[in-house]
PDB file of C-alpha atoms in Angstrom:
ATOM      1  CA  UNK A   1     -93.951-100.779   7.163  1.00 64.00           C
ATOM      2  CA  UNK A   2     -97.455 -99.760   6.414  1.00 76.00           C
ATOM      3  CA  UNK A   3     -99.123-103.112   5.269  1.00 87.00           C
ATOM      4  CA  UNK A   4     -98.196-106.650   6.028  1.00 86.00           C
ATOM      5  CA  UNK A   5     -97.439-107.064   2.396  1.00 90.00           C
ATOM      6  CA  UNK A   6     -94.824-104.450   2.480  1.00 89.00           C
ATOM      7  CA  UNK A   7     -93.421-106.042   5.881  1.00 88.00           C
ATOM      8  CA  UNK A   8     -92.954-109.267   4.026  1.00 91.00           C
ATOM      9  CA  UNK A   9     -91.439-107.548   1.134  1.00 90.00           C
ATOM     10  CA  UNK A  10     -88.881-106.053   3.127  1.00 87.00           C
ATOM     11  CA  UNK A  11     -88.346-109.030   5.260  1.00 88.00           C
ATOM     12  CA  UNK A  12     -87.654-111.160   2.025  1.00 90.00           C
ATOM     13  CA  UNK A  13     -84.949-108.835   0.625  1.00 86.00           C
ATOM     14  CA  UNK A  14     -83.112-108.586   4.073  1.00 84.00           C
ATOM     15  CA  UNK A  15     -83.111-112.599   3.979  1.00 86.00           C
ATOM     16  CA  UNK A  16     -82.241-112.552   0.568  1.00 83.00           C
ATOM     17  CA  UNK A  17     -79.303-110.065   0.936  1.00 77.00           C
ATOM     18  CA  UNK A  18     -77.848-112.298   3.720  1.00 77.00           C
ATOM     19  CA  UNK A  19     -79.926-111.784   6.987  1.00 79.00           C
ATOM     20  CA  UNK A  20     -80.108-114.445   9.327  1.00 79.00           C
ATOM     21  CA  UNK A  21     -83.235-113.280  10.651  1.00 78.00           C
ATOM     22  CA  UNK A  22     -85.345-110.299   9.852  1.00 82.00           C
ATOM     23  CA  UNK A  23     -88.046-109.708  12.406  1.00 79.00           C
ATOM     24  CA  UNK A  24     -90.349-106.428  13.374  1.00 80.00           C
ATOM     25  CA  UNK A  25     -90.077-104.477  16.816  1.00 72.00           C
ATOM     26  CA  UNK A  26     -93.832-105.925  17.033  1.00 76.00           C
ATOM     27  CA  UNK A  27     -92.552-109.128  16.591  1.00 78.00           C
ATOM     28  CA  UNK A  28     -89.876-109.080  18.934  1.00 71.00           C
ATOM     29  CA  UNK A  29     -92.543-108.336  21.590  1.00 69.00           C
ATOM     30  CA  UNK A  30     -94.861-111.181  20.468  1.00 71.00           C
ATOM     31  CA  UNK A  31     -92.473-113.815  20.507  1.00 66.00           C
ATOM     32  CA  UNK A  32     -90.036-113.135  23.813  1.00 63.00           C
ATOM     33  CA  UNK A  33     -89.808-116.955  24.340  1.00 63.00           C
ATOM     34  CA  UNK A  34     -88.389-117.511  20.974  1.00 62.00           C
ATOM     35  CA  UNK A  35     -85.864-114.421  21.265  1.00 61.00           C
ATOM     36  CA  UNK A  36     -84.517-115.788  24.758  1.00 64.00           C
ATOM     37  CA  UNK A  37     -84.187-119.432  22.962  1.00 66.00           C
ATOM     38  CA  UNK A  38     -81.779-117.869  20.445  1.00 69.00           C
ATOM     39  CA  UNK A  39     -78.091-116.678  21.083  1.00 77.00           C
ATOM     40  CA  UNK A  40     -78.186-113.007  21.803  1.00 81.00           C
ATOM     41  CA  UNK A  41     -76.305-111.016  19.353  1.00 80.00           C
ATOM     42  CA  UNK A  42     -73.013-108.722  20.045  1.00 85.00           C
ATOM     43  CA  UNK A  43     -73.722-105.964  17.977  1.00 85.00           C
ATOM     44  CA  UNK A  44     -76.998-104.050  17.141  1.00 85.00           C
ATOM     45  CA  UNK A  45     -77.401-101.095  14.894  1.00 84.00           C
ATOM     46  CA  UNK A  46     -79.525 -98.177  15.471  1.00 84.00           C
ATOM     47  CA  UNK A  47     -80.678 -95.823  12.650  1.00 81.00           C
ATOM     48  CA  UNK A  48     -83.692 -94.482  14.151  1.00 81.00           C
ATOM     49  CA  UNK A  49     -82.967 -93.385  18.168  1.00 83.00           C
ATOM     50  CA  UNK A  50     -85.871 -92.663  20.240  1.00 86.00           C
ATOM     51  CA  UNK A  51     -87.971 -95.368  21.800  1.00 85.00           C
ATOM     52  CA  UNK A  52     -87.410 -98.283  18.901  1.00 83.00           C
ATOM     53  CA  UNK A  53     -84.164 -98.591  20.303  1.00 83.00           C
ATOM     54  CA  UNK A  54     -85.198 -99.963  23.798  1.00 85.00           C
ATOM     55  CA  UNK A  55     -85.669-103.622  22.153  1.00 82.00           C
ATOM     56  CA  UNK A  56     -82.421-103.673  20.680  1.00 82.00           C
ATOM     57  CA  UNK A  57     -81.061-103.049  24.355  1.00 82.00           C
ATOM     58  CA  UNK A  58     -83.355-105.622  25.626  1.00 82.00           C
ATOM     59  CA  UNK A  59     -82.047-108.123  23.159  1.00 82.00           C
ATOM     60  CA  UNK A  60     -78.115-107.524  23.109  1.00 86.00           C
ATOM     61  CA  UNK A  61     -76.081-110.229  24.480  1.00 87.00           C
ATOM     62  CA  UNK A  62     -73.608-109.814  27.385  1.00 91.00           C
ATOM     63  CA  UNK A  63     -71.176-107.306  26.563  1.00 93.00           C
ATOM     64  CA  UNK A  64     -72.947-106.244  23.336  1.00 91.00           C
ATOM     65  CA  UNK A  65     -72.706-102.855  21.454  1.00 92.00           C
ATOM     66  CA  UNK A  66     -75.170-100.959  20.086  1.00 89.00           C
ATOM     67  CA  UNK A  67     -74.102 -98.805  17.472  1.00 89.00           C
ATOM     68  CA  UNK A  68     -76.203 -95.721  16.582  1.00 88.00           C
ATOM     69  CA  UNK A  69     -75.388 -94.069  13.053  1.00 84.00           C
ATOM     70  CA  UNK A  70     -78.615 -92.154  12.682  1.00 79.00           C
ATOM     71  CA  UNK A  71     -81.696 -90.468  14.247  1.00 77.00           C
ATOM     72  CA  UNK A  72     -84.700 -90.623  11.793  1.00 79.00           C
ATOM     73  CA  UNK A  73     -87.270 -90.280  14.807  1.00 81.00           C
ATOM     74  CA  UNK A  74     -85.331 -86.917  16.044  1.00 87.00           C
ATOM     75  CA  UNK A  75     -85.584 -88.194  19.699  1.00 87.00           C
ATOM     76  CA  UNK A  76     -83.097 -89.099  22.600  1.00 83.00           C
ATOM     77  CA  UNK A  77     -82.130 -92.502  22.809  1.00 84.00           C
ATOM     78  CA  UNK A  78     -83.965 -93.477  26.363  1.00 85.00           C
ATOM     79  CA  UNK A  79     -81.011 -95.374  27.937  1.00 85.00           C
ATOM     80  CA  UNK A  80     -82.321 -98.006  30.408  1.00 85.00           C
ATOM     81  CA  UNK A  81     -79.483 -98.405  33.402  1.00 87.00           C
ATOM     82  CA  UNK A  82     -80.085-102.199  34.047  1.00 86.00           C
ATOM     83  CA  UNK A  83     -78.579-103.434  30.569  1.00 84.00           C
ATOM     84  CA  UNK A  84     -75.756-100.862  30.764  1.00 84.00           C
ATOM     85  CA  UNK A  85     -74.586-102.133  34.299  1.00 89.00           C
ATOM     86  CA  UNK A  86     -75.822-105.744  34.395  1.00 90.00           C
ATOM     87  CA  UNK A  87     -75.008-106.622  30.654  1.00 89.00           C
ATOM     88  CA  UNK A  88     -72.182-104.669  30.104  1.00 91.00           C
ATOM     89  CA  UNK A  89     -73.965-102.761  27.175  1.00 89.00           C
ATOM     90  CA  UNK A  90     -71.675-100.251  25.373  1.00 91.00           C
ATOM     91  CA  UNK A  91     -73.163 -97.692  23.083  1.00 89.00           C
ATOM     92  CA  UNK A  92     -71.149 -96.272  19.988  1.00 89.00           C
ATOM     93  CA  UNK A  93     -71.848 -93.497  17.728  1.00 87.00           C
ATOM     94  CA  UNK A  94     -70.864 -93.893  14.079  1.00 84.00           C
ATOM     95  CA  UNK A  95     -70.563 -90.996  11.494  1.00 81.00           C
ATOM     96  CA  UNK A  96     -69.572 -91.982   7.705  1.00 75.00           C
ATOM     97  CA  UNK A  97     -68.250 -88.379   7.187  1.00 78.00           C
ATOM     98  CA  UNK A  98     -65.909 -88.229   9.813  1.00 76.00           C
ATOM     99  CA  UNK A  99     -63.969 -91.325   8.321  1.00 74.00           C
ATOM    100  CA  UNK A 100     -64.220 -89.467   4.769  1.00 77.00           C
ATOM    101  CA  UNK A 101     -62.497 -86.512   5.937  1.00 80.00           C
ATOM    102  CA  UNK A 102     -59.627 -88.242   7.998  1.00 81.00           C
ATOM    103  CA  UNK A 103     -56.595 -88.286   5.760  1.00 84.00           C
ATOM    104  CA  UNK A 104     -55.207 -91.119   7.796  1.00 83.00           C
ATOM    105  CA  UNK A 105     -58.325 -93.193   6.662  1.00 83.00           C
ATOM    106  CA  UNK A 106     -57.712 -92.680   2.850  1.00 85.00           C
ATOM    107  CA  UNK A 107     -55.452 -96.005   1.963  1.00 87.00           C
ATOM    108  CA  UNK A 108     -57.880 -97.792   4.128  1.00 87.00           C
ATOM    109  CA  UNK A 109     -60.904 -96.781   2.067  1.00 85.00           C
ATOM    110  CA  UNK A 110     -59.521 -97.251  -0.766  1.00 89.00           C
ATOM    111  CA  UNK A 111     -58.743-100.678   0.262  1.00 92.00           C
ATOM    112  CA  UNK A 112     -62.527-101.014   1.347  1.00 89.00           C
ATOM    113  CA  UNK A 113     -63.841 -99.945  -2.212  1.00 89.00           C
ATOM    114  CA  UNK A 114     -61.779-102.596  -3.787  1.00 93.00           C
ATOM    115  CA  UNK A 115     -62.980-105.160  -1.778  1.00 93.00           C
ATOM    116  CA  UNK A 116     -66.708-104.296  -1.869  1.00 89.00           C
ATOM    117  CA  UNK A 117     -66.194-103.764  -5.812  1.00 91.00           C
ATOM    118  CA  UNK A 118     -64.502-107.435  -5.972  1.00 92.00           C
ATOM    119  CA  UNK A 119     -67.351-108.464  -4.192  1.00 89.00           C
ATOM    120  CA  UNK A 120     -70.061-106.919  -6.513  1.00 86.00           C
ATOM    121  CA  UNK A 121     -67.822-108.396  -9.482  1.00 90.00           C
ATOM    122  CA  UNK A 122     -68.309-111.899  -7.714  1.00 90.00           C
ATOM    123  CA  UNK A 123     -71.726-111.706  -7.448  1.00 84.00           C
ATOM    124  CA  UNK A 124     -71.290-112.117  -3.463  1.00 83.00           C
ATOM    125  CA  UNK A 125     -72.897-108.675  -2.754  1.00 80.00           C
ATOM    126  CA  UNK A 126     -75.978-107.628  -4.424  1.00 74.00           C
ATOM    127  CA  UNK A 127     -77.124-104.053  -4.925  1.00 74.00           C
ATOM    128  CA  UNK A 128     -80.368-103.300  -3.421  1.00 72.00           C
ATOM    129  CA  UNK A 129     -83.165-101.927  -5.575  1.00 72.00           C
ATOM    130  CA  UNK A 130     -82.343 -98.783  -6.994  1.00 76.00           C
ATOM    131  CA  UNK A 131     -82.945 -97.075 -10.208  1.00 82.00           C
ATOM    132  CA  UNK A 132     -80.226 -95.385 -12.103  1.00 83.00           C
ATOM    133  CA  UNK A 133     -80.681 -91.556 -12.941  1.00 86.00           C
ATOM    134  CA  UNK A 134     -78.689 -89.804 -15.639  1.00 88.00           C
ATOM    135  CA  UNK A 135     -76.169 -87.361 -14.624  1.00 85.00           C
ATOM    136  CA  UNK A 136     -76.892 -84.302 -16.392  1.00 77.00           C
TER     137      UNK A 136
END
């Protein structure tokens, strides 16, 4: 985010949605001791690609998985060899359209939508800030 206010607003929203911790890339670098104290995550989600992926590699726990689902930087992911070998880190890619287009996932996808819809009805899932636009 471009300003501290925007960063704090994003952090607050993520925590409100249920995040346990929401920290920026710079905060990860500044708080190495705190990160080392915390239990290492087993999964990290990467929507950017490129150099911003490096802190995710470094902070994943042993046998963790890095899931990439986007490439907003349009840069390749620099892959450090150490975590791959010594921490048994796995890299995975995910593309929603591959599931949507696969007929064998049709019933599972409908069941997922039913479950998500129920969470929304129950109030346990909140929609992110959005603006509804009329269909024309």
